[in-house]
PDB file of C-alpha atoms in Angstrom:
ATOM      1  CA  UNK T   1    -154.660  44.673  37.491  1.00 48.00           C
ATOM      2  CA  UNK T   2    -152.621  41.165  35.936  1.00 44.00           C
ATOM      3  CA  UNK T   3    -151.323  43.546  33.443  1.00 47.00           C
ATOM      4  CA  UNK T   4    -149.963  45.340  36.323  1.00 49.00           C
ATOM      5  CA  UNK T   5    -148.570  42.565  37.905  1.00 46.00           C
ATOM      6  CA  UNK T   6    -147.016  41.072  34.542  1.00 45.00           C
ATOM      7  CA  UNK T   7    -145.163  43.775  34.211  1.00 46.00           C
ATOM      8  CA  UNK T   8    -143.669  44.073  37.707  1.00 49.00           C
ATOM      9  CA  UNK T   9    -142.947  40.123  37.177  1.00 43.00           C
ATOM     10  CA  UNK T  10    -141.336  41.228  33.489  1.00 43.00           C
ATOM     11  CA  UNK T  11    -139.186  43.645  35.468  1.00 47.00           C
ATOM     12  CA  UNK T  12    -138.379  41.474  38.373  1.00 48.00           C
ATOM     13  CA  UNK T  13    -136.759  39.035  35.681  1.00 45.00           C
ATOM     14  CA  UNK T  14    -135.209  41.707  33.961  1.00 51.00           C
ATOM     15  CA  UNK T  15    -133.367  43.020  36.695  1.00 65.00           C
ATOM     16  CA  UNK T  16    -131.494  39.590  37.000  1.00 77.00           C
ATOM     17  CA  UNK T  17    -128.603  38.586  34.615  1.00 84.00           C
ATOM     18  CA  UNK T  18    -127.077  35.165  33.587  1.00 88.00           C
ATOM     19  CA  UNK T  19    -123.587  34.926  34.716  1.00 89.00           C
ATOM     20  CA  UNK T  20    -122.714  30.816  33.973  1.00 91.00           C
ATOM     21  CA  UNK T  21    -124.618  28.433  32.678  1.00 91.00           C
ATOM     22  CA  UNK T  22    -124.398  24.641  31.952  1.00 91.00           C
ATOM     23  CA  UNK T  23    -122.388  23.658  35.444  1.00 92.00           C
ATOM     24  CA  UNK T  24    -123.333  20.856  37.539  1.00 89.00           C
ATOM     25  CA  UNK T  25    -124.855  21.145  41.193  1.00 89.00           C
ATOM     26  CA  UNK T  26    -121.725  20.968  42.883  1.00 87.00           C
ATOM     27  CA  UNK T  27    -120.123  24.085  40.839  1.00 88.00           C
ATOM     28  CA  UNK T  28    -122.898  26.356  41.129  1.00 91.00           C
ATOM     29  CA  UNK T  29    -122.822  25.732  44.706  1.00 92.00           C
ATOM     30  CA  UNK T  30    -119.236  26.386  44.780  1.00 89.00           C
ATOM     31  CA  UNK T  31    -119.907  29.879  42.903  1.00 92.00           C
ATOM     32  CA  UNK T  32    -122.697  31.217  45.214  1.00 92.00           C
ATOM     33  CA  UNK T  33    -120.967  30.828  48.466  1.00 90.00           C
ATOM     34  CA  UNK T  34    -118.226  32.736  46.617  1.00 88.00           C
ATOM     35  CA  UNK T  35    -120.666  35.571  45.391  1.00 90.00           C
ATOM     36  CA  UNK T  36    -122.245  35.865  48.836  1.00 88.00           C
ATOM     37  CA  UNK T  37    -119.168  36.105  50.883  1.00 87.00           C
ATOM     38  CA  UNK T  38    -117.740  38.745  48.898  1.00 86.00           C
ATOM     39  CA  UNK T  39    -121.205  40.455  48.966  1.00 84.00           C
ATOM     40  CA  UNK T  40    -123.045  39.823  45.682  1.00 87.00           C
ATOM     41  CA  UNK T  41    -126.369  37.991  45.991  1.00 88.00           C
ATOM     42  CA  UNK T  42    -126.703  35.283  43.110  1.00 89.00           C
ATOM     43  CA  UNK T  43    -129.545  32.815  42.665  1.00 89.00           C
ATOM     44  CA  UNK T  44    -128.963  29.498  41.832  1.00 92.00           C
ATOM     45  CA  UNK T  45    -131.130  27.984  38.877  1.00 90.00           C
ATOM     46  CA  UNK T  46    -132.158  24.735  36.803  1.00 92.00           C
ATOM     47  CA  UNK T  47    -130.979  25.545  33.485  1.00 91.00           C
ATOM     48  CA  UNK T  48    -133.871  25.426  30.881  1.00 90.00           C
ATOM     49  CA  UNK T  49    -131.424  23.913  28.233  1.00 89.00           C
ATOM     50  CA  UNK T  50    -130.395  20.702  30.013  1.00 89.00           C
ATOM     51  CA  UNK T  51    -132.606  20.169  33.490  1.00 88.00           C
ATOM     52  CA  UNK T  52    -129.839  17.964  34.861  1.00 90.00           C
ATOM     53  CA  UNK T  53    -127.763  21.113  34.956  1.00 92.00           C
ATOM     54  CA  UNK T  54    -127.574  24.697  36.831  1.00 93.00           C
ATOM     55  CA  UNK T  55    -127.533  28.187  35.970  1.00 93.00           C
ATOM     56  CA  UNK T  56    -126.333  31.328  37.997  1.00 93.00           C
ATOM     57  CA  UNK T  57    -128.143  34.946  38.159  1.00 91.00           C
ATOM     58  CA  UNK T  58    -126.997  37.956  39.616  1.00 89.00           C
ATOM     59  CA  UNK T  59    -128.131  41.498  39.800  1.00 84.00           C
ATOM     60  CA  UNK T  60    -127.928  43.593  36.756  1.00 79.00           C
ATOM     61  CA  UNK T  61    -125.034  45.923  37.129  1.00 78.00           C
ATOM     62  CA  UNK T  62    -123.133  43.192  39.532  1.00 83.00           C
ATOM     63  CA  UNK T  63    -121.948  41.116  36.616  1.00 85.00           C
ATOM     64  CA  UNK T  64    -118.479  42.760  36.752  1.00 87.00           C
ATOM     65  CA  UNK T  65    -117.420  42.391  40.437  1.00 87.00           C
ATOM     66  CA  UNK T  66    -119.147  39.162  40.052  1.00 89.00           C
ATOM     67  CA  UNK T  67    -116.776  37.790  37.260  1.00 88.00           C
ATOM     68  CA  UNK T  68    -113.369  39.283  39.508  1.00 87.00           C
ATOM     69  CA  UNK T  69    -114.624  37.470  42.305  1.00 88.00           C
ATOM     70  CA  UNK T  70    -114.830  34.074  40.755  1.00 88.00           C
ATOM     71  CA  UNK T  71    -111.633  35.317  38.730  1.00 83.00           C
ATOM     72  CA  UNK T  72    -109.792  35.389  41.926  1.00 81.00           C
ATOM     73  CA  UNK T  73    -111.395  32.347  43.525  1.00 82.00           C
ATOM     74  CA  UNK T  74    -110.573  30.482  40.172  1.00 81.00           C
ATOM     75  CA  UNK T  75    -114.730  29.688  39.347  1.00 85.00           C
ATOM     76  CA  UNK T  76    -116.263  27.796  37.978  1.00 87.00           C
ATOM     77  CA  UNK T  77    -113.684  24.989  37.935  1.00 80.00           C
ATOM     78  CA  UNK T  78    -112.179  23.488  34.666  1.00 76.00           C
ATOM     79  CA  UNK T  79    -113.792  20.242  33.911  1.00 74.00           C
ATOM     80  CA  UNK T  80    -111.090  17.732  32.480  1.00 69.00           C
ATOM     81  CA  UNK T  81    -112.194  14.946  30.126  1.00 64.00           C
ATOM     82  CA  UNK T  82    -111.340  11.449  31.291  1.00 58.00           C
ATOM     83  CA  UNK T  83    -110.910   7.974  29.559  1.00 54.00           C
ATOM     84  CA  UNK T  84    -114.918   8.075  28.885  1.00 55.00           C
ATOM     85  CA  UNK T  85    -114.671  11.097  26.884  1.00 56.00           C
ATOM     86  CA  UNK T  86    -111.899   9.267  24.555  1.00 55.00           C
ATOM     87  CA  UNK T  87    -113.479   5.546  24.267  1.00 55.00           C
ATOM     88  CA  UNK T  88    -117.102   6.155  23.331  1.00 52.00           C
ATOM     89  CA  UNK T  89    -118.742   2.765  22.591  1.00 49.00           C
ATOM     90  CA  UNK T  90    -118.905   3.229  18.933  1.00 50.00           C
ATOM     91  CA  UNK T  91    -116.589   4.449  16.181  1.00 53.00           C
ATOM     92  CA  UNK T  92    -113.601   3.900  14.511  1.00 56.00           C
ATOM     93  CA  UNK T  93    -110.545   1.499  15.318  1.00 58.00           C
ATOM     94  CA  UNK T  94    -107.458   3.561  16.138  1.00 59.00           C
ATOM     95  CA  UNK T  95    -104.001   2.731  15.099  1.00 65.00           C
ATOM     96  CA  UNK T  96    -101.761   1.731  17.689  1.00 65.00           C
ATOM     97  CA  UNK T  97     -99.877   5.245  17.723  1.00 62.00           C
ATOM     98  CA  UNK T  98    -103.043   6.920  18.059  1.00 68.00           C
ATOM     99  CA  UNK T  99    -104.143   4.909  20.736  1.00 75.00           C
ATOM    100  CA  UNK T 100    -101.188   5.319  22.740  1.00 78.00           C
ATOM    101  CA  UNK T 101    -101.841   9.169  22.060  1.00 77.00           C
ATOM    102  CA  UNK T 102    -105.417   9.074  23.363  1.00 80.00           C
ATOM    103  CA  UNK T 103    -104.356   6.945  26.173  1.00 83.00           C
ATOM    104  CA  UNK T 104    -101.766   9.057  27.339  1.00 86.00           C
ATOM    105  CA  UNK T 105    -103.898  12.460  26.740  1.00 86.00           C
ATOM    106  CA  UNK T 106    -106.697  11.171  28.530  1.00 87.00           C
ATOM    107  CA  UNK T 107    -104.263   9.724  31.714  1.00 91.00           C
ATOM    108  CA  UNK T 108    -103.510  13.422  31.985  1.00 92.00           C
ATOM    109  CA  UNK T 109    -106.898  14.516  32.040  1.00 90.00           C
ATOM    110  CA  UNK T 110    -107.714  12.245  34.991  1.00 91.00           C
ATOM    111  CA  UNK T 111    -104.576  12.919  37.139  1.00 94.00           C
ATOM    112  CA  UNK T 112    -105.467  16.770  36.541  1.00 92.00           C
ATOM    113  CA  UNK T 113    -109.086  15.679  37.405  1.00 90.00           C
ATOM    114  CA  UNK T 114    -107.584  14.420  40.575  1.00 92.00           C
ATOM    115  CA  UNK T 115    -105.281  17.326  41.585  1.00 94.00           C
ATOM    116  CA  UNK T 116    -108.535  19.939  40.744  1.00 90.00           C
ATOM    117  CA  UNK T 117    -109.973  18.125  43.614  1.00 89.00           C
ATOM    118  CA  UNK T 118    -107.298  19.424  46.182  1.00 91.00           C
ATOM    119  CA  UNK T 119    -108.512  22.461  48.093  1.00 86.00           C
ATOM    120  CA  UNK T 120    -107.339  25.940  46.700  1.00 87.00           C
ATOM    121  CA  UNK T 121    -105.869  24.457  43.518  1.00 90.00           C
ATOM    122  CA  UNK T 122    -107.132  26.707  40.452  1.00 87.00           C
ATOM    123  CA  UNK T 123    -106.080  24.765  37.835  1.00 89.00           C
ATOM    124  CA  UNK T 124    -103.593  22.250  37.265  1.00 92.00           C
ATOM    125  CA  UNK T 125    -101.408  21.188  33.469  1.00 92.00           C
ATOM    126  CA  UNK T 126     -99.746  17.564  32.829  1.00 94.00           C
ATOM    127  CA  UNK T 127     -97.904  16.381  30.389  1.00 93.00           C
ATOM    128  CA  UNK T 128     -96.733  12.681  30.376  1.00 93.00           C
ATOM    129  CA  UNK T 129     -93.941  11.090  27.858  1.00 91.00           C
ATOM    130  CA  UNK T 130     -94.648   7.415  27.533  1.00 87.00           C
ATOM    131  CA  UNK T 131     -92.395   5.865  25.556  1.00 84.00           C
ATOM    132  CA  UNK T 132     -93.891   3.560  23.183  1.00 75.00           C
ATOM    133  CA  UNK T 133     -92.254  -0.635  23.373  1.00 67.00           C
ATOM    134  CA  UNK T 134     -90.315  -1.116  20.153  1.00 57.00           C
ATOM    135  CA  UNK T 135     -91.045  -4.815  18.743  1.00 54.00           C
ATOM    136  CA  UNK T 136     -87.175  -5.270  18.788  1.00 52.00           C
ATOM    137  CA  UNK T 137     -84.575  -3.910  21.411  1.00 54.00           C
ATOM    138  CA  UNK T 138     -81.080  -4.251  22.181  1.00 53.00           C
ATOM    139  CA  UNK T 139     -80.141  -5.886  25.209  1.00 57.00           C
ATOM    140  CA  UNK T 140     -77.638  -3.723  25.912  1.00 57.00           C
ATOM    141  CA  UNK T 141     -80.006  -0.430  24.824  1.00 58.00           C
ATOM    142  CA  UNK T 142     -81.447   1.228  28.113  1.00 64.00           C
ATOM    143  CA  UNK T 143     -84.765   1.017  28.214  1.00 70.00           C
ATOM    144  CA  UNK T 144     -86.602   4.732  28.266  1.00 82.00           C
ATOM    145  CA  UNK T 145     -88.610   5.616  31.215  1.00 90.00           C
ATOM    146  CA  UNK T 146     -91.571   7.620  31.399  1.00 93.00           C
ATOM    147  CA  UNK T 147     -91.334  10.926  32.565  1.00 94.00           C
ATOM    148  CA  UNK T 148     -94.215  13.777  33.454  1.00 96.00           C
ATOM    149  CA  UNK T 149     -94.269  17.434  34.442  1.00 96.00           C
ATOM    150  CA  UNK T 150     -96.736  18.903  35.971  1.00 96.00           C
ATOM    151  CA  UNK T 151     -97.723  22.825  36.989  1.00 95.00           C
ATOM    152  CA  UNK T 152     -99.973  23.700  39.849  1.00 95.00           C
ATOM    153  CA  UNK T 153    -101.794  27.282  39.482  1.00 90.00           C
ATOM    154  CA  UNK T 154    -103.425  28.039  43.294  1.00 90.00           C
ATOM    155  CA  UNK T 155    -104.716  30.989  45.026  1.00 85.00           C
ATOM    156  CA  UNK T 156    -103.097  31.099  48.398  1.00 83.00           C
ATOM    157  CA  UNK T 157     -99.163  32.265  48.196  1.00 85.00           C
ATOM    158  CA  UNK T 158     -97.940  29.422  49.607  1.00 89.00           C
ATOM    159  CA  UNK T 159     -98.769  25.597  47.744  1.00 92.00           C
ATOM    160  CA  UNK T 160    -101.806  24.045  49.292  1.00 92.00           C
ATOM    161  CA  UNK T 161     -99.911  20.323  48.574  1.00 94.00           C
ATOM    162  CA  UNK T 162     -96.376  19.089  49.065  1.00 95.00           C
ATOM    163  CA  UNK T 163     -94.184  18.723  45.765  1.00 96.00           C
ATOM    164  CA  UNK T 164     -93.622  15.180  46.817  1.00 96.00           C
ATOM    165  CA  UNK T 165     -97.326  14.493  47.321  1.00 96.00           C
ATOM    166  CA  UNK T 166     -97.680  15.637  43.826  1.00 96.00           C
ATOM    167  CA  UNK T 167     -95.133  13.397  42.533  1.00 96.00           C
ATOM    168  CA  UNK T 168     -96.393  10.576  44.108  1.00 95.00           C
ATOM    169  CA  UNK T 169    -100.077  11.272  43.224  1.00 95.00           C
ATOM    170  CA  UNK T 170     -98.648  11.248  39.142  1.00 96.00           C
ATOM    171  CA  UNK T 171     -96.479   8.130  39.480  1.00 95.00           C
ATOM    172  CA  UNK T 172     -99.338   6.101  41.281  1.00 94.00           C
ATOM    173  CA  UNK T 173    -101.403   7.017  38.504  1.00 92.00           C
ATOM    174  CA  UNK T 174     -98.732   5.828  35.523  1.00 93.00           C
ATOM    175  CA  UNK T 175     -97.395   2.648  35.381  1.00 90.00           C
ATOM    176  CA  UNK T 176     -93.390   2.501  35.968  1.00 90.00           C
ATOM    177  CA  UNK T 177     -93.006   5.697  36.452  1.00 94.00           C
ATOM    178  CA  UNK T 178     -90.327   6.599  39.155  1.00 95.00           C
ATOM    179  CA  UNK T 179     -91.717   9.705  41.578  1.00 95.00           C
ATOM    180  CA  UNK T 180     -87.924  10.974  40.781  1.00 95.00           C
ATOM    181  CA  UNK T 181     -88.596  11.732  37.115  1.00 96.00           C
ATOM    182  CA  UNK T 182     -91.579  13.955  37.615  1.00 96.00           C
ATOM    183  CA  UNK T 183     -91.115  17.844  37.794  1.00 96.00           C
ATOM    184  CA  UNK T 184     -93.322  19.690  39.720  1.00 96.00           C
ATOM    185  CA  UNK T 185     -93.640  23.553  39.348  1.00 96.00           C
ATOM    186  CA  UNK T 186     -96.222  25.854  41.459  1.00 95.00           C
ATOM    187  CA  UNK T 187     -97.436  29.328  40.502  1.00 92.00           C
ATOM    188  CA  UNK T 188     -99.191  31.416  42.956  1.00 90.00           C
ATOM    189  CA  UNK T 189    -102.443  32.991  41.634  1.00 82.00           C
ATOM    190  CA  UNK T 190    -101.404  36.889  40.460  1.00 71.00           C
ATOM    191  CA  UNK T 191    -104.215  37.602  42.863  1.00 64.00           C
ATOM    192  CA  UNK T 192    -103.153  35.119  45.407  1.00 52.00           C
ATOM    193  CA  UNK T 193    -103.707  36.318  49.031  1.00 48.00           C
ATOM    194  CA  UNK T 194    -105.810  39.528  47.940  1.00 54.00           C
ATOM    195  CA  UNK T 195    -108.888  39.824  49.085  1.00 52.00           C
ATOM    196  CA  UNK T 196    -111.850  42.072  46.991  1.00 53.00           C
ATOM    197  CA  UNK T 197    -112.327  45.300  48.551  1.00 52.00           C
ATOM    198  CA  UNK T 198    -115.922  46.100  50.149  1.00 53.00           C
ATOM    199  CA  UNK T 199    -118.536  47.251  47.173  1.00 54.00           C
ATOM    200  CA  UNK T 200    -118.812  50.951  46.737  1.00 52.00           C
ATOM    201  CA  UNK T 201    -122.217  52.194  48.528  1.00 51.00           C
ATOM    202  CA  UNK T 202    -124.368  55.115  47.186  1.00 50.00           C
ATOM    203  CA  UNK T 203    -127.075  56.399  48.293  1.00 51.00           C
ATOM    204  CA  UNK T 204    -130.665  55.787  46.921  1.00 52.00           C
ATOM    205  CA  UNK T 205    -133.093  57.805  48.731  1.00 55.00           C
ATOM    206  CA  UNK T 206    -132.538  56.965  52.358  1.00 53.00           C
ATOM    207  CA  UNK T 207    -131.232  53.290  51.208  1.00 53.00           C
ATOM    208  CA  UNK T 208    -127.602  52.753  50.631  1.00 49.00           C
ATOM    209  CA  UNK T 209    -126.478  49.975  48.184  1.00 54.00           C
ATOM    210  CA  UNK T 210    -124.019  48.961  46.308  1.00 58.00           C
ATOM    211  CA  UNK T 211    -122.946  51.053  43.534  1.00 57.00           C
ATOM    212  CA  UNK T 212    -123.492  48.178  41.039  1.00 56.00           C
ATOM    213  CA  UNK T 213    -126.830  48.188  42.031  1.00 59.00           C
ATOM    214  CA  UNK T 214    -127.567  51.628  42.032  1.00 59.00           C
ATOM    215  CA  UNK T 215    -129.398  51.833  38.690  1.00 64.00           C
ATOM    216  CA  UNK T 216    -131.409  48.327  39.214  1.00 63.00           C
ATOM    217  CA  UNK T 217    -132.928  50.606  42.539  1.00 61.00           C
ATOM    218  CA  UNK T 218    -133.792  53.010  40.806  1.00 66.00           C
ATOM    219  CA  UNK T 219    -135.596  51.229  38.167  1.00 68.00           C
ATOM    220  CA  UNK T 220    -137.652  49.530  40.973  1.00 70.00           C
ATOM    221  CA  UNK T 221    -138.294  52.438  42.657  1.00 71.00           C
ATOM    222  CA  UNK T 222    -139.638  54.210  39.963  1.00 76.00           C
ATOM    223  CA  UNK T 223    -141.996  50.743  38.708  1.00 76.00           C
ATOM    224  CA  UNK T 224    -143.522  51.216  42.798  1.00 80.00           C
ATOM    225  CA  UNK T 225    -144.310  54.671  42.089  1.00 80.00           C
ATOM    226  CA  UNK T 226    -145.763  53.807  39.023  1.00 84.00           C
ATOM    227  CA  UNK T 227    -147.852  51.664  40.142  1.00 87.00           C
ATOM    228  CA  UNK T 228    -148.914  53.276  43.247  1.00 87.00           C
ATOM    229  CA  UNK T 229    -150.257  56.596  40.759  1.00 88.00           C
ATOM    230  CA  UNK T 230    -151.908  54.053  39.104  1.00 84.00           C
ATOM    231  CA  UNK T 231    -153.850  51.667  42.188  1.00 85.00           C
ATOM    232  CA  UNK T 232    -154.463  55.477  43.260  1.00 85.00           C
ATOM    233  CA  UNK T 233    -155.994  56.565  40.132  1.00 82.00           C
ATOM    234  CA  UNK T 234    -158.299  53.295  40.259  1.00 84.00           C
ATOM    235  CA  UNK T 235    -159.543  53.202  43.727  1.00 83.00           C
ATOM    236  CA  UNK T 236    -160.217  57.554  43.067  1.00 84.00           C
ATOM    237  CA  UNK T 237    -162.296  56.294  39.681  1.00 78.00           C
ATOM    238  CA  UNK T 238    -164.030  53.478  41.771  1.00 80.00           C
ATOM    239  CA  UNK T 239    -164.634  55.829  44.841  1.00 77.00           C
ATOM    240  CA  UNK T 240    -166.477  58.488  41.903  1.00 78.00           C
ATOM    241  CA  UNK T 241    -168.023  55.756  39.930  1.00 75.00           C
ATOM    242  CA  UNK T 242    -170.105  54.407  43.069  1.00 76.00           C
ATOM    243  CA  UNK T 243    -171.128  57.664  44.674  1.00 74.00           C
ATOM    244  CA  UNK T 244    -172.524  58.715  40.413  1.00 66.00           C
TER     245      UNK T 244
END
């Protein structure tokens, strides 16, 4: 009988695949309201590699509607580094160009970090041109002025923030930098306002389920008929064995 029951519990687990793994609470939450609107049951998970994170299971067979529904939703998120990524408390001394490199790379990251945060914003690219303080400069040389473009990917057709809000989001978050010398540029999602057609249903027995589920069905149907031959087959040799 447990050998019975571990291998319905082997084929339970089996019937579930790992879509993402390593994301933080907030992500994988993010992902399974996704899944279960658009009608794909997922399971959210510790992940066994690092406990502070989550994993997420779906069906077997479901992975590929799965993966176009968090294509079109733009999940799981992009994750930019910030300044703690680029200053760890030990290493090496950078040079003063480098530094002013890393600086700028990792003032991007966070004003990205920032926009991500806006509602129906996939992803989000900036690029910031800081111009480094010469020791000596002509009095009558104008000085250069920063300058940053940024480009907006979201789902909806039309851009869930104002170009100006952008602007002065990116100019707040540099110093000196005039809201007039950023460029803004939003692109629609290809997939922007479409919405993922209804599963295809089949017909299992007098069931019907999703077509991406057919075969995972089937497999558990035949696993209950297995097992009911064989809890059949042991209360018929118990029934004999008393009455001998």
């Amino acid at each position: 009988m447990l050998k019975i029951f571990g291998f319905i519990l082997i084929f339970l687990v089996g019937c579930s695949t790992e879509l993402h793994h390593n994301l933080e609470e907030g992500s994988a939450n993010d992902i399974i309201v996704a899944l279960e609107e658009n009608g794909v049951p997922a399971e959210k998970s510790r992940d066994p590699k690092n406990k502070e994170k989550y994993l997420i299971l779906v069906p077997s067979g479901s992975e590929l509607r799965a993966l176009k529904v968090l294509g079109n939703r733009g999940l799981p998120r992009p994750e930019p580094k910030g300044f703690s990524a680029f200053y760890p408390s030990q290493g090496f001394i950078p040079t003063a160009g480098e530094e002013q490199v890393v600086q700028n790379y990792a003032r991007s990251q966070e004003i990205r970090r920032s926009l991500l945060t806006i509602d129906q914003v996939l992803d989000a690219q900036v690029n910031l041109v800081i111009p480094q303080k010469g020791r000596l400069r002509l009095s009558s040389q104008p000085a250069s002025q920063p300058r940053a473009s940024v480009v907006i990917r979201h789902r909806e057709i039309d851009a869930p923030i104002s170009e100006q809000k952008v602007k002065e989001i990116v100019a707040g978050s540099v110093q000196n930098l005039d809201p007039k010398n950023v460029v803004v540029v939003f692109t629609p999602s290809s997939n922007a306002g479409k919405i993922l057609s209804d599963a295809e249903m089949v017909s299992v027995g007098p069931l019907s389920v999703s077509a991406d589920s057919k075969t995972s069905f089937q497999g558990l149907f035949l696993v209950l008929f297995l097992i009911i031959i064989a809890l059949s087959g042991m209360l018929i040799f118990f029934v004999f064995k008393r009455r001998s």
